[in-house]
Amino acid sequence: MRSCVITGAVWLLASDLAAIVLAKPASNPAVVGFGFQRKRAPEGTLKKRSNINVPMYNTQNAFIYVANVSVGTPPQNVSMQIDTGSSDFWINTPNSVICTSTQQGCPMGTYSANQSSSAQYLSSDFVVDYVIDGMATGDFITDNVVVSGTTIKSMKMGLGYNSSCLANLWGVSYPASEGIVSTNASSQYNNSVLQMVSQGLIQSPTYSLWLNDVAASAGTILFGGIDTSKYQGQLQVLPVVPDPLNGKTDALLVNLTSVTLSDGTQLSTNMTEFPSPVLLDTGTPTITVPNDVFQNLALQLNVTIVQGIALCDCGLANSTQTINFGFNGVNISVPIKSIVEQPTAVDLALFAHTSQSLPSGICVFGVDPVSTGNSPIALLGDSFLRSAYVVYDLANNQISMAPTNFNPGKSNIIEIPSGAGGVAAALKAMNGTTSGNGTMSATPSGTTMPSPTSTSSSASAATTSSDADAMTSGLGQGLVYVGLLAGYGFALLL
């Protein structure tokens, strides 16, 4: 998770969303799914973890995932940033420091426990620290959360009374990375994903992500299940690796084993950098790679870093090449043209501030180097995740990946059961097969469900009136991909 400071944003509210309905098939798999829409803004943000180095001025950090939810009784509507890089669900209060000290207030909304009859006070030791420039402290409470028609009852959450973050955060990583653990390890609690399991909403603490391509306006996140229509080939099960900084399994890291260009050029020439732990993080769209890999990539594509920004010829936007990321058997290909961006107002302002200017025909390149210093961790965010279908399994410490399917048609949802089998057991139960290397069939004959944008008559017939009402009731119509405007340096933060 990056710095949580937002200085301005273009928010798409729930009332602006087209209805996105995930129909329930007759077998009713225990899954909680959300559709999301993608919105673009030209500016950036930062990363949270001190051992992940992300350039401050990278314009690729321009989007966040936001779930529109209602909290409490009567419901209070807020937007929550979905983040695989942190673990706490917490909301700003109307009188939080950040909301009262900025002219715009808190654009994602606020929540008052005093206005909810279902809120229950727990303690005053909520704390989360995003290392670079974001933090929040306040109370722990429980209250009901409704998202996309599903109610998570008495969910434990934090209230940010003293906060420097404009965003409300919905962390879905390991409980071991909850903010309270840094001050009191014995205070670890069941976060939202585990609470969904305990209430029978899902069978396992798992979720899968499908972002679709860079030009698409819809994607999905699915708790407790897999949509087999959303990927190509086979899912490869990878072990989550310990954080090299502390030796603990408290972050969603896997080992990157190679990086190449589609023409066969080997970019990972210094093999001492591999395997390299990488964080698969929905919280930022940037990509960082080991320094040696970046240097070779820059040489091949004529990329130069100036004022902290990776720059390239805009002609790369027409490239047919891909950057191929290898993970011990699975390869994800990221089109180079999808990570070439026109410079934003913040980029231009930065160069104007330094009495420089960007020549015409120069674009921003969406890959940056990570240092080789103290326990470096590379970061694969949105620009990478658009090309991958990713399943996170918190119980079995596994992440499964396959190349994404950009044109999936009707969804095919299968439930991930509890127990050691995880993703492999789910696919095997649906007539898939497993092999010794952990790969699985991509085409089990599971129950079909329409995709968020499907209009097929057969899909509509599978949804009863009551099911459709339940899925579309309340504020939570789905996830919105929204623009994020962050300043380059502290002078522009407020």
CSV table of C-alpha atoms in Angstrom, one decimal, residues 26-184:
chain,number,residue,atom,x,y,z
A,26,ALA,CA,-29.2,-22.3,-9.0
A,27,SER,CA,-26.3,-23.9,-7.1
A,28,ASN,CA,-25.7,-20.6,-5.1
A,29,PRO,CA,-21.9,-20.8,-4.7
A,30,ALA,CA,-20.7,-19.0,-1.6
A,31,VAL,CA,-19.0,-16.1,-3.2
A,32,VAL,CA,-19.2,-12.3,-2.9
A,33,GLY,CA,-18.5,-10.6,-6.2
A,34,PHE,CA,-18.3,-6.9,-7.3
A,35,GLY,CA,-18.1,-5.4,-10.7
A,36,PHE,CA,-15.9,-2.2,-11.0
A,37,GLN,CA,-15.6,0.5,-13.5
A,38,ARG,CA,-12.3,2.2,-14.6
A,39,LYS,CA,-11.8,6.0,-14.5
A,40,ARG,CA,-8.5,7.7,-15.3
A,41,ALA,CA,-6.9,10.8,-13.8
A,42,PRO,CA,-3.5,12.2,-14.8
A,43,GLU,CA,-1.6,12.3,-11.5
A,44,GLY,CA,0.1,9.9,-9.0
A,45,THR,CA,0.6,8.7,-5.5
A,46,LEU,CA,3.2,6.9,-3.5
A,47,LYS,CA,3.8,3.5,-1.9
A,48,LYS,CA,3.5,2.6,1.8
A,49,ARG,CA,6.2,0.1,2.6
A,50,SER,CA,9.6,1.5,3.5
A,51,ASN,CA,11.3,-1.4,1.7
A,52,ILE,CA,9.5,-0.8,-1.6
A,53,ASN,CA,11.0,2.0,-3.5
A,54,VAL,CA,8.6,3.8,-5.9
A,55,PRO,CA,9.5,7.1,-7.6
A,56,MET,CA,7.4,9.9,-6.2
A,57,TYR,CA,6.6,11.4,-9.6
A,58,ASN,CA,5.5,8.3,-11.5
A,59,THR,CA,2.3,9.2,-13.4
A,60,GLN,CA,1.3,5.5,-13.7
A,61,ASN,CA,0.0,5.8,-10.1
A,62,ALA,CA,-3.2,7.4,-11.3
A,63,PHE,CA,-6.0,5.0,-10.2
A,64,ILE,CA,-7.3,3.3,-7.2
A,65,TYR,CA,-10.1,0.7,-6.7
A,66,VAL,CA,-13.0,2.0,-4.7
A,67,ALA,CA,-15.9,0.0,-3.3
A,68,ASN,CA,-19.1,1.9,-2.6
A,69,VAL,CA,-20.4,0.6,0.7
A,70,SER,CA,-22.9,1.5,3.4
A,71,VAL,CA,-22.0,1.2,7.1
A,72,GLY,CA,-24.2,1.3,10.1
A,73,THR,CA,-27.9,1.8,11.0
A,74,PRO,CA,-29.2,3.9,9.3
A,75,PRO,CA,-26.7,3.3,6.5
A,76,GLN,CA,-23.9,5.9,6.0
A,77,ASN,CA,-22.5,5.8,2.4
A,78,VAL,CA,-18.8,5.8,2.0
A,79,SER,CA,-16.2,4.7,-0.6
A,80,MET,CA,-13.4,2.3,0.4
A,81,GLN,CA,-10.1,1.8,-1.4
A,82,ILE,CA,-9.5,-1.9,-2.0
A,83,ASP,CA,-5.9,-2.7,-1.2
A,84,THR,CA,-4.1,-6.0,-1.3
A,85,GLY,CA,-1.1,-4.4,0.3
A,86,SER,CA,-2.6,-3.7,3.7
A,87,SER,CA,-5.1,-5.4,6.1
A,88,ASP,CA,-7.2,-3.0,8.1
A,89,PHE,CA,-10.7,-1.7,7.2
A,90,TRP,CA,-10.9,1.8,8.4
A,91,ILE,CA,-12.9,5.0,7.8
A,92,ASN,CA,-12.3,8.7,8.4
A,93,THR,CA,-14.7,10.4,10.8
A,94,PRO,CA,-16.3,13.8,10.0
A,95,ASN,CA,-14.0,15.6,12.5
A,96,SER,CA,-10.8,13.8,11.5
A,97,VAL,CA,-7.8,16.1,11.2
A,98,ILE,CA,-7.4,15.6,7.4
A,99,CYS,CA,-11.1,16.1,6.6
A,100,THR,CA,-11.3,19.4,8.6
A,101,SER,CA,-8.0,20.8,7.4
A,102,THR,CA,-8.5,20.7,3.6
A,103,GLN,CA,-11.0,22.7,1.6
A,104,GLN,CA,-12.3,19.7,-0.2
A,105,GLY,CA,-12.8,17.7,3.0
A,106,CYS,CA,-12.7,13.9,2.5
A,107,PRO,CA,-14.0,13.1,-1.0
A,108,MET,CA,-14.5,9.4,-0.2
A,109,GLY,CA,-17.0,10.2,2.6
A,110,THR,CA,-16.9,9.8,6.4
A,111,TYR,CA,-18.7,7.8,9.0
A,112,SER,CA,-19.9,8.6,12.5
A,113,ALA,CA,-20.3,5.8,15.0
A,114,ASN,CA,-22.5,8.1,17.1
A,115,GLN,CA,-25.1,8.2,14.3
A,116,SER,CA,-25.4,4.4,14.1
A,117,SER,CA,-27.5,2.3,16.4
A,118,SER,CA,-25.7,-0.9,15.5
A,119,ALA,CA,-22.2,0.4,16.2
A,120,GLN,CA,-20.3,-1.1,19.2
A,121,TYR,CA,-17.2,0.5,20.8
A,122,LEU,CA,-14.3,-1.9,21.4
A,123,SER,CA,-11.2,0.1,22.2
A,124,SER,CA,-9.2,3.2,21.5
A,125,ASP,CA,-6.0,1.6,20.2
A,126,PHE,CA,-6.6,1.6,16.5
A,127,VAL,CA,-3.4,2.6,14.7
A,128,VAL,CA,-2.1,2.2,11.1
A,129,ASP,CA,1.1,3.8,9.8
A,130,TYR,CA,1.8,4.0,6.0
A,131,VAL,CA,5.5,4.8,6.7
A,132,ILE,CA,6.1,7.5,4.2
A,133,ASP,CA,3.4,10.1,4.9
A,134,GLY,CA,0.2,8.4,5.9
A,135,MET,CA,-1.2,7.4,9.3
A,136,ALA,CA,-4.4,7.1,11.3
A,137,THR,CA,-5.3,6.5,14.9
A,138,GLY,CA,-8.6,6.3,16.7
A,139,ASP,CA,-11.1,3.7,17.9
A,140,PHE,CA,-11.9,0.1,17.1
A,141,ILE,CA,-15.6,-0.6,16.7
A,142,THR,CA,-17.9,-3.1,15.1
A,143,ASP,CA,-20.8,-2.3,12.8
A,144,ASN,CA,-22.6,-3.7,9.8
A,145,VAL,CA,-21.2,-3.2,6.3
A,146,VAL,CA,-23.3,-3.7,3.2
A,147,VAL,CA,-21.5,-4.0,-0.2
A,148,SER,CA,-23.2,-5.1,-3.4
A,149,GLY,CA,-26.3,-6.3,-1.4
A,150,THR,CA,-24.2,-8.5,0.9
A,151,THR,CA,-24.1,-7.7,4.7
A,152,ILE,CA,-21.0,-8.4,6.8
A,153,LYS,CA,-22.4,-8.2,10.3
A,154,SER,CA,-20.6,-6.6,13.2
A,155,MET,CA,-17.4,-6.2,11.2
A,156,LYS,CA,-14.4,-4.9,13.2
A,157,MET,CA,-13.0,-1.7,11.8
A,158,GLY,CA,-11.0,1.3,12.7
A,159,LEU,CA,-12.2,4.9,12.9
A,160,GLY,CA,-9.6,7.6,11.9
A,161,TYR,CA,-10.1,10.4,14.3
A,162,ASN,CA,-6.5,11.6,13.9
A,163,SER,CA,-5.7,10.9,10.3
A,164,SER,CA,-3.4,12.2,7.6
A,165,CYS,CA,-5.1,10.1,4.9
A,166,LEU,CA,-8.0,11.3,2.7
A,167,ALA,CA,-8.7,7.8,1.6
A,168,ASN,CA,-10.8,5.2,3.5
A,169,LEU,CA,-8.9,1.9,3.3
A,170,TRP,CA,-10.2,-1.6,2.9
A,171,GLY,CA,-7.2,-3.8,3.3
A,172,VAL,CA,-7.5,-7.5,2.3
A,173,SER,CA,-4.0,-8.8,3.0
A,174,TYR,CA,-2.9,-11.0,5.9
A,175,PRO,CA,-4.1,-10.1,9.5
A,176,ALA,CA,-0.4,-10.2,10.4
A,177,SER,CA,0.1,-6.9,8.6
A,178,GLU,CA,-2.7,-5.1,10.5
A,179,GLY,CA,-1.5,-1.8,12.0
A,180,ILE,CA,-2.1,-2.9,15.6
A,181,VAL,CA,0.3,-5.8,15.2
A,182,SER,CA,3.2,-3.3,15.0
A,183,THR,CA,2.6,-2.2,18.5
A,184,ASN,CA,0.9,-5.3,20.0
